[in-house]
Amino acid sequence: MIIRMSPGASIEQLERVINRITQDYGLRCETIVSDTTVIGVKGIASVVDEGRILELPGVDRVIRITEKYKDASRSFHRDDSVIDIAPGVRAGGPHLTFFGGPCAIESEKQAIESAMMAKDAGVDVLRAFVDKSRTSPYDYRGLELQKGLEIAAAMKEATGLPTVSELIDLRHLDAFLKAGIDVIQVGARSAQYSPLLEELSRIENPVVLKHGFGNDLNEWLCAAAYIMSGMDREGRVAGSGNRNVILCYRGIKSFESETRFGADTGMIPLVRMRSHLPLIADPSHSGGDRRLVERMTYAFVAAGAQGIEFDIHNNPAEALCDGKQAVQEDAGRIIATARRIHAMLDGIGIETGSSVPVAAV
Ligand code: PEP
Ligand code: MN
């Protein structure tokens, strides 16, 4: 971080800025006095709130040199991160990992039949969604917690697959873990809810962090880095953090009303360039229409996504939640074809922002 002082800033003003950096944030400063006085901040400047520096008299500009999302950034971690989800199931690096299953658990029969359909199709991680965040709070939001968790455990038992489930209420975390949920999902609507991110930094289970549909790349990666950093609300490192974060792209609000959200395939190679974390994409929740899911899957994989999360339902016509965007047995063909595309593009490097690409083996 570089702080440029205004022309004519006094020595006292300069000292006040240096004091704030060194005393409030415990970082070091190096000052260059020339026509314009600049202060170079040394150390991890992620914790520095630019606004608190800019408000000091005599400060003209604050310029970040490295990303605020240090832990999630490729600048600080060149190689792809690979995350262990369960024995034989990994995400990131060369792996192409499929997360699928019903949007929500509606009944034991529906959940088990959908889970078996997902397993037969070849998914690696089963959606077992107990709590549901919905576009309208009047829509179906899941069964009562204990009943939902029992069914989630039965889905895992019946398929032998690890499970992913969205955590909406912080108070449910222990129950989720006790019920054997393997991966915790942070939904698009919760992606900036700091208390939830903070709580997930204290566990080791992998976290799928959805892209908030009103967030830019910097905000999304800051949320990921926050889970990884183990920081508390005062900006102190309070724990070791949770390194097992998987990013999931699902598009942002756009003016187009015929797709559910606007998904930009360019974001896929861009996020891979900026971050070492595994990146998957969700064609069900971005397209919002099963007729778009297959082609969107292939586009995301060709763009460099390291996995896909999508809705698979045993009987979409009767679904209480998002049936319109769920696929059925065709999930098997989609997964197999996506794997062929992934293999065909093997060896095409992912841009890492330097002249030496990291091979996308
Ligand atoms: C979901 O995956 O079920 C979901 C609600 O997605 P999103 O948080 O992206 O809306
Ligand atoms: Mn859904």
mmCIF file of C-alpha atoms and ligand atoms in Angstrom:
data_model
loop_
_atom_site.group_PDB
_atom_site.id
_atom_site.type_symbol
_atom_site.label_atom_id
_atom_site.label_comp_id
_atom_site.label_asym_id
_atom_site.label_seq_id
_atom_site.Cartn_x
_atom_site.Cartn_y
_atom_site.Cartn_z
ATOM 1 C CA MET A 1 0.000 0.000 0.000
ATOM 2 C CA ILE A 2 1.219 3.471 -0.859
ATOM 3 C CA ILE A 3 -0.122 6.650 0.731
ATOM 4 C CA ARG A 4 0.411 9.878 -1.178
ATOM 5 C CA MET A 5 0.358 13.057 0.869
ATOM 6 C CA SER A 6 -1.153 16.267 -0.529
ATOM 7 C CA PRO A 7 1.264 18.966 -1.706
ATOM 8 C CA GLY A 8 1.953 21.163 1.274
ATOM 9 C CA ALA A 9 1.097 18.507 3.890
ATOM 10 C CA SER A 10 2.869 19.323 7.151
ATOM 11 C CA ILE A 11 5.369 17.167 9.048
ATOM 12 C CA GLU A 12 2.761 16.774 11.841
ATOM 13 C CA GLN A 13 0.209 15.470 9.326
ATOM 14 C CA LEU A 14 2.777 13.019 7.961
ATOM 15 C CA GLU A 15 3.606 11.803 11.466
ATOM 16 C CA ARG A 16 -0.044 11.305 12.290
ATOM 17 C CA VAL A 17 -0.478 9.039 9.274
ATOM 18 C CA ILE A 18 2.638 7.064 10.175
ATOM 19 C CA ASN A 19 1.388 6.705 13.759
ATOM 20 C CA ARG A 20 -1.932 5.343 12.578
ATOM 21 C CA ILE A 21 -0.261 2.729 10.371
ATOM 22 C CA THR A 22 2.313 1.668 12.934
ATOM 23 C CA GLN A 23 0.257 1.883 16.129
ATOM 24 C CA ASP A 24 -3.258 0.950 14.996
ATOM 25 C CA TYR A 25 -2.259 -1.711 12.488
ATOM 26 C CA GLY A 26 1.214 -2.784 13.680
ATOM 27 C CA LEU A 27 2.742 -2.283 10.213
ATOM 28 C CA ARG A 28 5.950 -0.527 9.200
ATOM 29 C CA CYS A 29 6.352 2.543 7.021
ATOM 30 C CA GLU A 30 8.999 3.897 4.721
ATOM 31 C CA THR A 31 8.715 7.535 3.689
ATOM 32 C CA ILE A 32 10.079 9.110 0.537
ATOM 33 C CA VAL A 33 10.148 12.886 0.630
ATOM 34 C CA SER A 34 10.416 14.458 -2.791
ATOM 35 C CA ASP A 35 8.154 16.902 -4.713
ATOM 36 C CA THR A 36 5.361 14.700 -3.406
ATOM 37 C CA THR A 37 5.723 12.832 -0.124
ATOM 38 C CA VAL A 38 4.763 9.162 -0.266
ATOM 39 C CA ILE A 39 4.608 6.541 2.478
ATOM 40 C CA GLY A 40 5.177 2.889 1.597
ATOM 41 C CA VAL A 41 3.372 0.560 4.002
ATOM 42 C CA LYS A 42 5.284 -2.654 4.671
ATOM 43 C CA GLY A 43 3.579 -5.835 5.831
ATOM 44 C CA ILE A 44 0.133 -7.283 5.247
ATOM 45 C CA ALA A 45 -1.984 -4.226 4.465
ATOM 46 C CA SER A 46 -5.279 -6.193 4.094
ATOM 47 C CA VAL A 47 -6.304 -5.014 7.563
ATOM 48 C CA VAL A 48 -5.888 -1.330 6.752
ATOM 49 C CA ASP A 49 -9.183 0.463 6.210
ATOM 50 C CA GLU A 50 -8.451 2.963 3.405
ATOM 51 C CA GLY A 51 -11.232 5.243 4.659
ATOM 52 C CA ARG A 52 -9.520 5.682 8.045
ATOM 53 C CA ILE A 53 -6.338 6.810 6.297
ATOM 54 C CA LEU A 54 -8.026 9.028 3.720
ATOM 55 C CA GLU A 55 -9.874 10.941 6.415
ATOM 56 C CA LEU A 56 -6.602 12.129 7.985
ATOM 57 C CA PRO A 57 -5.645 15.701 7.069
ATOM 58 C CA GLY A 58 -2.932 15.948 4.439
ATOM 59 C CA VAL A 59 -3.650 12.574 2.759
ATOM 60 C CA ASP A 60 -4.307 12.787 -0.967
ATOM 61 C CA ARG A 61 -4.585 9.157 -2.125
ATOM 62 C CA VAL A 62 -4.304 5.596 -0.836
ATOM 63 C CA ILE A 63 -3.191 3.079 -3.447
ATOM 64 C CA ARG A 64 -3.305 -0.664 -2.876
ATOM 65 C CA ILE A 65 -0.497 -2.550 -4.596
ATOM 66 C CA THR A 66 -1.502 -6.065 -3.586
ATOM 67 C CA GLU A 67 -5.019 -7.426 -3.272
ATOM 68 C CA LYS A 68 -6.892 -7.068 -0.035
ATOM 69 C CA TYR A 69 -7.932 -10.708 -0.333
ATOM 70 C CA LYS A 70 -4.387 -11.895 0.404
ATOM 71 C CA ASP A 71 -5.128 -15.465 1.526
ATOM 72 C CA ALA A 72 -7.289 -16.137 -1.534
ATOM 73 C CA SER A 73 -4.967 -14.408 -3.967
ATOM 74 C CA ARG A 74 -2.694 -16.034 -6.512
ATOM 75 C CA SER A 75 -0.133 -13.317 -5.871
ATOM 76 C CA PHE A 76 0.628 -14.987 -2.546
ATOM 77 C CA HIS A 77 -0.013 -18.615 -3.511
ATOM 78 C CA ARG A 78 1.037 -19.459 -7.047
ATOM 79 C CA ASP A 79 -0.153 -23.070 -7.309
ATOM 80 C CA ASP A 80 -3.771 -24.187 -7.466
ATOM 81 C CA SER A 81 -5.132 -25.294 -4.092
ATOM 82 C CA VAL A 82 -6.518 -28.806 -4.004
ATOM 83 C CA ILE A 83 -9.076 -29.552 -1.286
ATOM 84 C CA ASP A 84 -9.858 -32.971 0.154
ATOM 85 C CA ILE A 85 -13.615 -33.417 0.508
ATOM 86 C CA ALA A 86 -13.773 -37.139 1.302
ATOM 87 C CA PRO A 87 -11.605 -40.172 0.513
ATOM 88 C CA GLY A 88 -11.156 -40.107 -3.262
ATOM 89 C CA VAL A 89 -13.091 -36.827 -3.711
ATOM 90 C CA ARG A 90 -11.083 -33.667 -4.245
ATOM 91 C CA ALA A 91 -11.697 -30.212 -5.693
ATOM 92 C CA GLY A 92 -9.295 -27.863 -7.455
ATOM 93 C CA GLY A 93 -6.129 -28.311 -9.493
ATOM 94 C CA PRO A 94 -6.634 -30.945 -12.192
ATOM 95 C CA HIS A 95 -9.863 -32.311 -10.667
ATOM 96 C CA LEU A 96 -13.311 -31.786 -12.191
ATOM 97 C CA THR A 97 -15.791 -32.196 -9.349
ATOM 98 C CA PHE A 98 -19.565 -32.467 -9.716
ATOM 99 C CA PHE A 99 -21.917 -31.344 -6.955
ATOM 100 C CA GLY A 100 -25.535 -32.299 -7.631
ATOM 101 C CA GLY A 101 -28.856 -33.333 -6.184
ATOM 102 C CA PRO A 102 -32.223 -31.810 -5.430
ATOM 103 C CA CYS A 103 -32.466 -28.103 -4.764
ATOM 104 C CA ALA A 104 -34.078 -28.933 -1.404
ATOM 105 C CA ILE A 105 -35.071 -31.950 0.666
ATOM 106 C CA GLU A 106 -38.852 -32.178 0.384
ATOM 107 C CA SER A 107 -39.608 -35.708 1.664
ATOM 108 C CA GLU A 108 -37.678 -38.899 2.321
ATOM 109 C CA LYS A 109 -38.888 -40.530 -0.907
ATOM 110 C CA GLN A 110 -38.086 -37.517 -3.099
ATOM 111 C CA ALA A 111 -34.670 -37.022 -1.451
ATOM 112 C CA ILE A 112 -33.542 -40.645 -1.684
ATOM 113 C CA GLU A 113 -34.783 -41.101 -5.259
ATOM 114 C CA SER A 114 -33.100 -37.863 -6.349
ATOM 115 C CA ALA A 115 -29.916 -38.844 -4.502
ATOM 116 C CA MET A 116 -29.789 -42.231 -6.264
ATOM 117 C CA MET A 117 -30.370 -40.494 -9.595
ATOM 118 C CA ALA A 118 -27.464 -38.133 -8.839
ATOM 119 C CA LYS A 119 -25.228 -41.021 -7.817
ATOM 120 C CA ASP A 120 -26.050 -42.990 -10.975
ATOM 121 C CA ALA A 121 -25.258 -39.894 -13.033
ATOM 122 C CA GLY A 122 -21.774 -39.793 -11.495
ATOM 123 C CA VAL A 123 -21.871 -36.823 -9.096
ATOM 124 C CA ASP A 124 -19.037 -36.634 -6.582
ATOM 125 C CA VAL A 125 -20.755 -34.589 -3.860
ATOM 126 C CA LEU A 126 -24.467 -34.846 -3.145
ATOM 127 C CA ARG A 127 -26.667 -31.789 -2.524
ATOM 128 C CA ALA A 128 -28.565 -32.499 0.709
ATOM 129 C CA PHE A 129 -30.150 -29.114 1.347
ATOM 130 C CA VAL A 130 -32.058 -28.816 4.585
ATOM 131 C CA ASP A 131 -32.242 -25.030 5.023
ATOM 132 C CA LYS A 132 -33.119 -23.114 1.879
ATOM 133 C CA SER A 133 -32.604 -19.457 1.106
ATOM 134 C CA ARG A 134 -35.192 -18.419 -1.458
ATOM 135 C CA THR A 135 -35.837 -15.462 -3.690
ATOM 136 C CA SER A 136 -39.164 -14.970 -1.921
ATOM 137 C CA PRO A 137 -39.490 -15.847 1.780
ATOM 138 C CA TYR A 138 -42.990 -17.167 1.000
ATOM 139 C CA ASP A 139 -41.501 -19.972 -1.112
ATOM 140 C CA TYR A 140 -40.690 -23.451 0.232
ATOM 141 C CA ARG A 141 -37.807 -23.175 2.726
ATOM 142 C CA GLY A 142 -37.239 -26.775 3.713
ATOM 143 C CA LEU A 143 -38.485 -29.261 6.290
ATOM 144 C CA GLU A 144 -38.156 -28.864 10.052
ATOM 145 C CA LEU A 145 -34.402 -28.977 10.902
ATOM 146 C CA GLN A 146 -34.095 -32.369 12.645
ATOM 147 C CA LYS A 147 -36.285 -34.133 10.105
ATOM 148 C CA GLY A 148 -34.299 -32.570 7.240
ATOM 149 C CA LEU A 149 -30.973 -33.562 8.784
ATOM 150 C CA GLU A 150 -32.151 -37.152 9.311
ATOM 151 C CA ILE A 151 -33.035 -37.362 5.637
ATOM 152 C CA ALA A 152 -29.703 -35.765 4.677
ATOM 153 C CA ALA A 153 -27.926 -38.481 6.676
ATOM 154 C CA ALA A 154 -30.064 -41.143 4.962
ATOM 155 C CA MET A 155 -29.108 -39.705 1.529
ATOM 156 C CA LYS A 156 -25.441 -39.986 2.451
ATOM 157 C CA GLU A 157 -25.912 -43.515 3.772
ATOM 158 C CA ALA A 158 -27.843 -44.672 0.702
ATOM 159 C CA THR A 159 -25.333 -43.315 -1.811
ATOM 160 C CA GLY A 160 -22.032 -43.396 0.065
ATOM 161 C CA LEU A 161 -21.392 -39.881 -1.248
ATOM 162 C CA PRO A 162 -20.210 -36.884 0.782
ATOM 163 C CA THR A 163 -22.876 -34.204 1.174
ATOM 164 C CA VAL A 164 -23.080 -30.427 0.748
ATOM 165 C CA SER A 165 -25.743 -28.352 2.501
ATOM 166 C CA GLU A 166 -26.427 -24.624 2.785
ATOM 167 C CA LEU A 167 -26.092 -23.091 6.238
ATOM 168 C CA ILE A 168 -28.359 -20.102 6.718
ATOM 169 C CA ASP A 169 -28.751 -19.992 10.470
ATOM 170 C CA LEU A 170 -25.514 -19.886 12.496
ATOM 171 C CA ARG A 171 -27.237 -21.758 15.306
ATOM 172 C CA HIS A 172 -27.596 -24.799 13.039
ATOM 173 C CA LEU A 173 -23.876 -25.335 12.434
ATOM 174 C CA ASP A 174 -23.302 -27.865 15.232
ATOM 175 C CA ALA A 175 -26.367 -29.859 14.205
ATOM 176 C CA PHE A 176 -25.131 -29.897 10.582
ATOM 177 C CA LEU A 177 -21.734 -31.225 11.642
ATOM 178 C CA LYS A 178 -23.243 -33.788 14.030
ATOM 179 C CA ALA A 179 -25.497 -35.035 11.225
ATOM 180 C CA GLY A 180 -22.387 -35.674 9.093
ATOM 181 C CA ILE A 181 -22.748 -32.898 6.503
ATOM 182 C CA ASP A 182 -19.333 -32.794 4.830
ATOM 183 C CA VAL A 183 -19.352 -29.481 2.960
ATOM 184 C CA ILE A 184 -21.050 -26.292 4.139
ATOM 185 C CA GLN A 185 -22.433 -23.987 1.450
ATOM 186 C CA VAL A 186 -22.735 -20.238 1.874
ATOM 187 C CA GLY A 187 -25.549 -19.104 -0.417
ATOM 188 C CA ALA A 188 -25.453 -16.089 -2.698
ATOM 189 C CA ARG A 189 -27.687 -14.179 -0.288
ATOM 190 C CA SER A 190 -25.356 -14.810 2.679
ATOM 191 C CA ALA A 191 -22.034 -14.268 0.908
ATOM 192 C CA GLN A 192 -21.336 -11.044 2.789
ATOM 193 C CA TYR A 193 -22.769 -12.042 6.152
ATOM 194 C CA SER A 194 -19.602 -11.647 8.249
ATOM 195 C CA PRO A 195 -20.775 -13.565 11.377
ATOM 196 C CA LEU A 196 -21.404 -16.633 9.207
ATOM 197 C CA LEU A 197 -18.053 -16.302 7.427
ATOM 198 C CA GLU A 198 -16.327 -15.881 10.795
ATOM 199 C CA GLU A 199 -17.958 -19.018 12.221
ATOM 200 C CA LEU A 200 -16.932 -21.045 9.169
ATOM 201 C CA SER A 201 -13.331 -19.919 9.631
ATOM 202 C CA ARG A 202 -13.304 -21.943 12.860
ATOM 203 C CA ILE A 203 -14.108 -25.322 11.291
ATOM 204 C CA GLU A 204 -12.153 -27.497 8.877
ATOM 205 C CA ASN A 205 -14.983 -28.767 6.681
ATOM 206 C CA PRO A 206 -14.763 -27.483 3.122
ATOM 207 C CA VAL A 207 -16.952 -24.451 2.407
ATOM 208 C CA VAL A 208 -18.589 -23.706 -0.949
ATOM 209 C CA LEU A 209 -18.839 -19.926 -1.151
ATOM 210 C CA LYS A 210 -21.385 -18.755 -3.711
ATOM 211 C CA HIS A 211 -20.810 -15.516 -5.589
ATOM 212 C CA GLY A 212 -23.221 -12.966 -4.150
ATOM 213 C CA PHE A 213 -25.328 -11.713 -7.044
ATOM 214 C CA GLY A 214 -24.640 -8.091 -6.146
ATOM 215 C CA ASN A 215 -20.931 -8.588 -5.521
ATOM 216 C CA ASP A 216 -17.925 -7.848 -7.652
ATOM 217 C CA LEU A 217 -14.876 -10.068 -7.829
ATOM 218 C CA ASN A 218 -13.017 -8.172 -5.104
ATOM 219 C CA GLU A 219 -15.901 -8.486 -2.631
ATOM 220 C CA TRP A 220 -16.302 -12.190 -3.365
ATOM 221 C CA LEU A 221 -12.619 -12.972 -2.920
ATOM 222 C CA CYS A 222 -12.478 -10.838 0.250
ATOM 223 C CA ALA A 223 -15.259 -13.010 1.715
ATOM 224 C CA ALA A 224 -13.246 -16.134 0.783
ATOM 225 C CA ALA A 225 -10.051 -14.700 2.274
ATOM 226 C CA TYR A 226 -11.914 -13.775 5.453
ATOM 227 C CA ILE A 227 -12.963 -17.410 5.999
ATOM 228 C CA MET A 228 -9.358 -18.434 5.381
ATOM 229 C CA SER A 229 -7.751 -15.802 7.591
ATOM 230 C CA GLY A 230 -9.306 -16.721 10.953
ATOM 231 C CA MET A 231 -9.659 -13.056 11.858
ATOM 232 C CA ASP A 232 -12.068 -11.742 14.442
ATOM 233 C CA ARG A 233 -14.133 -8.580 14.176
ATOM 234 C CA GLU A 234 -11.271 -6.442 15.519
ATOM 235 C CA GLY A 235 -9.040 -7.595 12.664
ATOM 236 C CA ARG A 236 -6.906 -9.771 14.951
ATOM 237 C CA VAL A 237 -5.934 -13.263 13.898
ATOM 238 C CA ALA A 238 -7.981 -15.320 16.374
ATOM 239 C CA GLY A 239 -7.553 -18.802 14.872
ATOM 240 C CA SER A 240 -5.828 -20.657 12.094
ATOM 241 C CA GLY A 241 -8.693 -20.026 9.662
ATOM 242 C CA ASN A 242 -10.276 -22.472 7.236
ATOM 243 C CA ARG A 243 -8.167 -22.932 4.086
ATOM 244 C CA ASN A 244 -10.754 -25.237 2.468
ATOM 245 C CA VAL A 245 -12.782 -22.714 0.504
ATOM 246 C CA ILE A 246 -14.304 -23.584 -2.885
ATOM 247 C CA LEU A 247 -15.640 -20.693 -4.961
ATOM 248 C CA CYS A 248 -18.932 -21.161 -6.823
ATOM 249 C CA TYR A 249 -19.901 -18.737 -9.587
ATOM 250 C CA ARG A 250 -23.624 -18.261 -10.301
ATOM 251 C CA GLY A 251 -23.887 -14.883 -12.037
ATOM 252 C CA ILE A 252 -25.183 -11.505 -10.958
ATOM 253 C CA LYS A 253 -28.466 -9.581 -11.229
ATOM 254 C CA SER A 254 -28.818 -8.238 -14.745
ATOM 255 C CA PHE A 255 -31.553 -6.503 -16.748
ATOM 256 C CA GLU A 256 -32.207 -9.669 -18.741
ATOM 257 C CA SER A 257 -35.337 -11.297 -17.370
ATOM 258 C CA GLU A 258 -35.285 -14.520 -19.398
ATOM 259 C CA THR A 259 -32.230 -15.961 -17.650
ATOM 260 C CA ARG A 260 -32.348 -16.047 -13.871
ATOM 261 C CA PHE A 261 -28.997 -14.276 -13.435
ATOM 262 C CA GLY A 262 -26.394 -12.912 -15.805
ATOM 263 C CA ALA A 263 -23.438 -15.309 -15.923
ATOM 264 C CA ASP A 264 -20.280 -14.060 -17.581
ATOM 265 C CA THR A 265 -18.028 -16.915 -18.722
ATOM 266 C CA GLY A 266 -15.125 -14.443 -18.773
ATOM 267 C CA MET A 267 -15.307 -14.404 -14.979
ATOM 268 C CA ILE A 268 -14.152 -18.038 -14.910
ATOM 269 C CA PRO A 269 -10.632 -17.584 -16.324
ATOM 270 C CA LEU A 270 -10.409 -14.208 -14.577
ATOM 271 C CA VAL A 271 -11.148 -15.667 -11.134
ATOM 272 C CA ARG A 272 -8.700 -18.503 -11.807
ATOM 273 C CA MET A 273 -6.088 -15.881 -12.656
ATOM 274 C CA ARG A 274 -6.738 -13.936 -9.468
ATOM 275 C CA SER A 275 -7.193 -16.835 -7.056
ATOM 276 C CA HIS A 276 -5.656 -20.233 -6.392
ATOM 277 C CA LEU A 277 -8.879 -21.563 -4.843
ATOM 278 C CA PRO A 278 -10.951 -24.252 -6.619
ATOM 279 C CA LEU A 279 -13.640 -22.646 -8.773
ATOM 280 C CA ILE A 280 -16.909 -24.331 -9.716
ATOM 281 C CA ALA A 281 -20.012 -22.868 -11.413
ATOM 282 C CA ASP A 282 -23.758 -23.399 -11.019
ATOM 283 C CA PRO A 283 -25.679 -23.469 -14.325
ATOM 284 C CA SER A 284 -29.002 -24.323 -12.602
ATOM 285 C CA HIS A 285 -29.102 -21.235 -10.401
ATOM 286 C CA SER A 286 -27.648 -18.891 -13.008
ATOM 287 C CA GLY A 287 -29.673 -19.978 -16.052
ATOM 288 C CA GLY A 288 -32.773 -20.894 -14.065
ATOM 289 C CA ASP A 289 -33.980 -23.176 -16.880
ATOM 290 C CA ARG A 290 -33.091 -26.841 -17.399
ATOM 291 C CA ARG A 291 -32.919 -26.301 -21.170
ATOM 292 C CA LEU A 292 -29.861 -24.086 -20.606
ATOM 293 C CA VAL A 293 -28.061 -26.291 -18.086
ATOM 294 C CA GLU A 294 -26.285 -28.660 -20.468
ATOM 295 C CA ARG A 295 -24.703 -26.055 -22.742
ATOM 296 C CA MET A 296 -23.875 -23.767 -19.830
ATOM 297 C CA THR A 297 -22.094 -26.659 -18.111
ATOM 298 C CA TYR A 298 -19.902 -27.194 -21.155
ATOM 299 C CA ALA A 299 -19.214 -23.466 -21.498
ATOM 300 C CA PHE A 300 -18.174 -23.157 -17.854
ATOM 301 C CA VAL A 301 -15.912 -26.208 -18.053
ATOM 302 C CA ALA A 302 -14.344 -25.002 -21.307
ATOM 303 C CA ALA A 303 -13.748 -21.632 -19.661
ATOM 304 C CA GLY A 304 -11.758 -23.282 -16.871
ATOM 305 C CA ALA A 305 -14.285 -24.158 -14.147
ATOM 306 C CA GLN A 306 -12.977 -27.001 -11.993
ATOM 307 C CA GLY A 307 -16.420 -28.347 -11.262
ATOM 308 C CA ILE A 308 -20.153 -27.846 -11.588
ATOM 309 C CA GLU A 309 -22.972 -27.701 -9.062
ATOM 310 C CA PHE A 310 -26.452 -28.320 -10.423
ATOM 311 C CA ASP A 311 -29.951 -29.395 -9.439
ATOM 312 C CA ILE A 312 -30.986 -33.012 -10.102
ATOM 313 C CA HIS A 313 -34.561 -33.943 -9.149
ATOM 314 C CA ASN A 314 -36.403 -37.284 -9.445
ATOM 315 C CA ASN A 315 -39.617 -35.575 -10.532
ATOM 316 C CA PRO A 316 -39.124 -31.887 -11.453
ATOM 317 C CA ALA A 317 -42.790 -31.409 -12.421
ATOM 318 C CA GLU A 318 -43.788 -32.021 -8.780
ATOM 319 C CA ALA A 319 -40.802 -30.262 -7.134
ATOM 320 C CA LEU A 320 -41.547 -27.789 -4.341
ATOM 321 C CA CYS A 321 -38.375 -25.878 -5.123
ATOM 322 C CA ASP A 322 -36.671 -24.900 -8.412
ATOM 323 C CA GLY A 323 -37.994 -27.861 -10.457
ATOM 324 C CA LYS A 324 -37.753 -25.750 -13.613
ATOM 325 C CA GLN A 325 -33.958 -25.719 -13.466
ATOM 326 C CA ALA A 326 -33.389 -29.336 -12.394
ATOM 327 C CA VAL A 327 -32.190 -32.060 -14.750
ATOM 328 C CA GLN A 328 -32.908 -35.787 -14.358
ATOM 329 C CA GLU A 329 -31.151 -38.841 -15.835
ATOM 330 C CA ASP A 330 -29.622 -36.562 -18.478
ATOM 331 C CA ALA A 331 -27.229 -35.472 -15.706
ATOM 332 C CA GLY A 332 -25.192 -38.593 -16.540
ATOM 333 C CA ARG A 333 -24.688 -37.553 -20.162
ATOM 334 C CA ILE A 334 -23.877 -33.979 -19.109
ATOM 335 C CA ILE A 335 -21.230 -35.124 -16.621
ATOM 336 C CA ALA A 336 -19.644 -37.576 -19.056
ATOM 337 C CA THR A 337 -19.496 -35.006 -21.870
ATOM 338 C CA ALA A 338 -18.128 -32.317 -19.549
ATOM 339 C CA ARG A 339 -15.388 -34.731 -18.492
ATOM 340 C CA ARG A 340 -14.472 -35.265 -22.159
ATOM 341 C CA ILE A 341 -14.305 -31.502 -22.762
ATOM 342 C CA HIS A 342 -12.146 -31.106 -19.663
ATOM 343 C CA ALA A 343 -9.777 -33.835 -20.849
ATOM 344 C CA MET A 344 -9.640 -32.368 -24.357
ATOM 345 C CA LEU A 345 -8.567 -28.991 -23.005
ATOM 346 C CA ASP A 346 -5.992 -30.572 -20.707
ATOM 347 C CA GLY A 347 -2.706 -28.728 -21.100
ATOM 348 C CA ILE A 348 -4.217 -25.354 -22.002
ATOM 349 C CA GLY A 349 -2.688 -23.177 -19.326
ATOM 350 C CA ILE A 350 -4.607 -20.943 -17.001
ATOM 351 C CA GLU A 351 -3.374 -17.372 -17.120
ATOM 352 C CA THR A 352 -1.819 -16.503 -13.785
ATOM 353 C CA GLY A 353 -1.036 -12.877 -14.426
ATOM 354 C CA SER A 354 2.619 -13.640 -15.082
ATOM 355 C CA SER A 355 4.403 -14.748 -18.227
ATOM 356 C CA VAL A 356 4.786 -18.261 -16.801
ATOM 357 C CA PRO A 357 1.380 -20.022 -16.993
ATOM 358 C CA VAL A 358 0.455 -22.676 -14.466
ATOM 359 C CA ALA A 359 -0.313 -25.823 -16.486
ATOM 360 C CA ALA A 360 -3.964 -26.821 -16.104
ATOM 361 C CA VAL A 361 -3.016 -30.486 -16.009
HETATM 362 C C1 PEP B 1 -28.784 -23.118 -4.064
HETATM 363 O O1 PEP B 1 -27.677 -23.553 -4.425
HETATM 364 O O2 PEP B 1 -29.707 -23.850 -3.705
HETATM 365 C C2 PEP B 1 -29.023 -21.681 -4.053
HETATM 366 C C3 PEP B 1 -30.062 -21.157 -3.397
HETATM 367 O O3 PEP B 1 -28.160 -20.980 -4.794
HETATM 368 P P1 PEP B 1 -27.812 -19.414 -4.657
HETATM 369 O O4 PEP B 1 -27.354 -19.211 -3.237
HETATM 370 O O5 PEP B 1 -26.697 -19.233 -5.659
HETATM 371 O O6 PEP B 1 -29.059 -18.654 -5.000
HETATM 372 MN MN MN B 2 -32.432 -23.774 -5.956
#
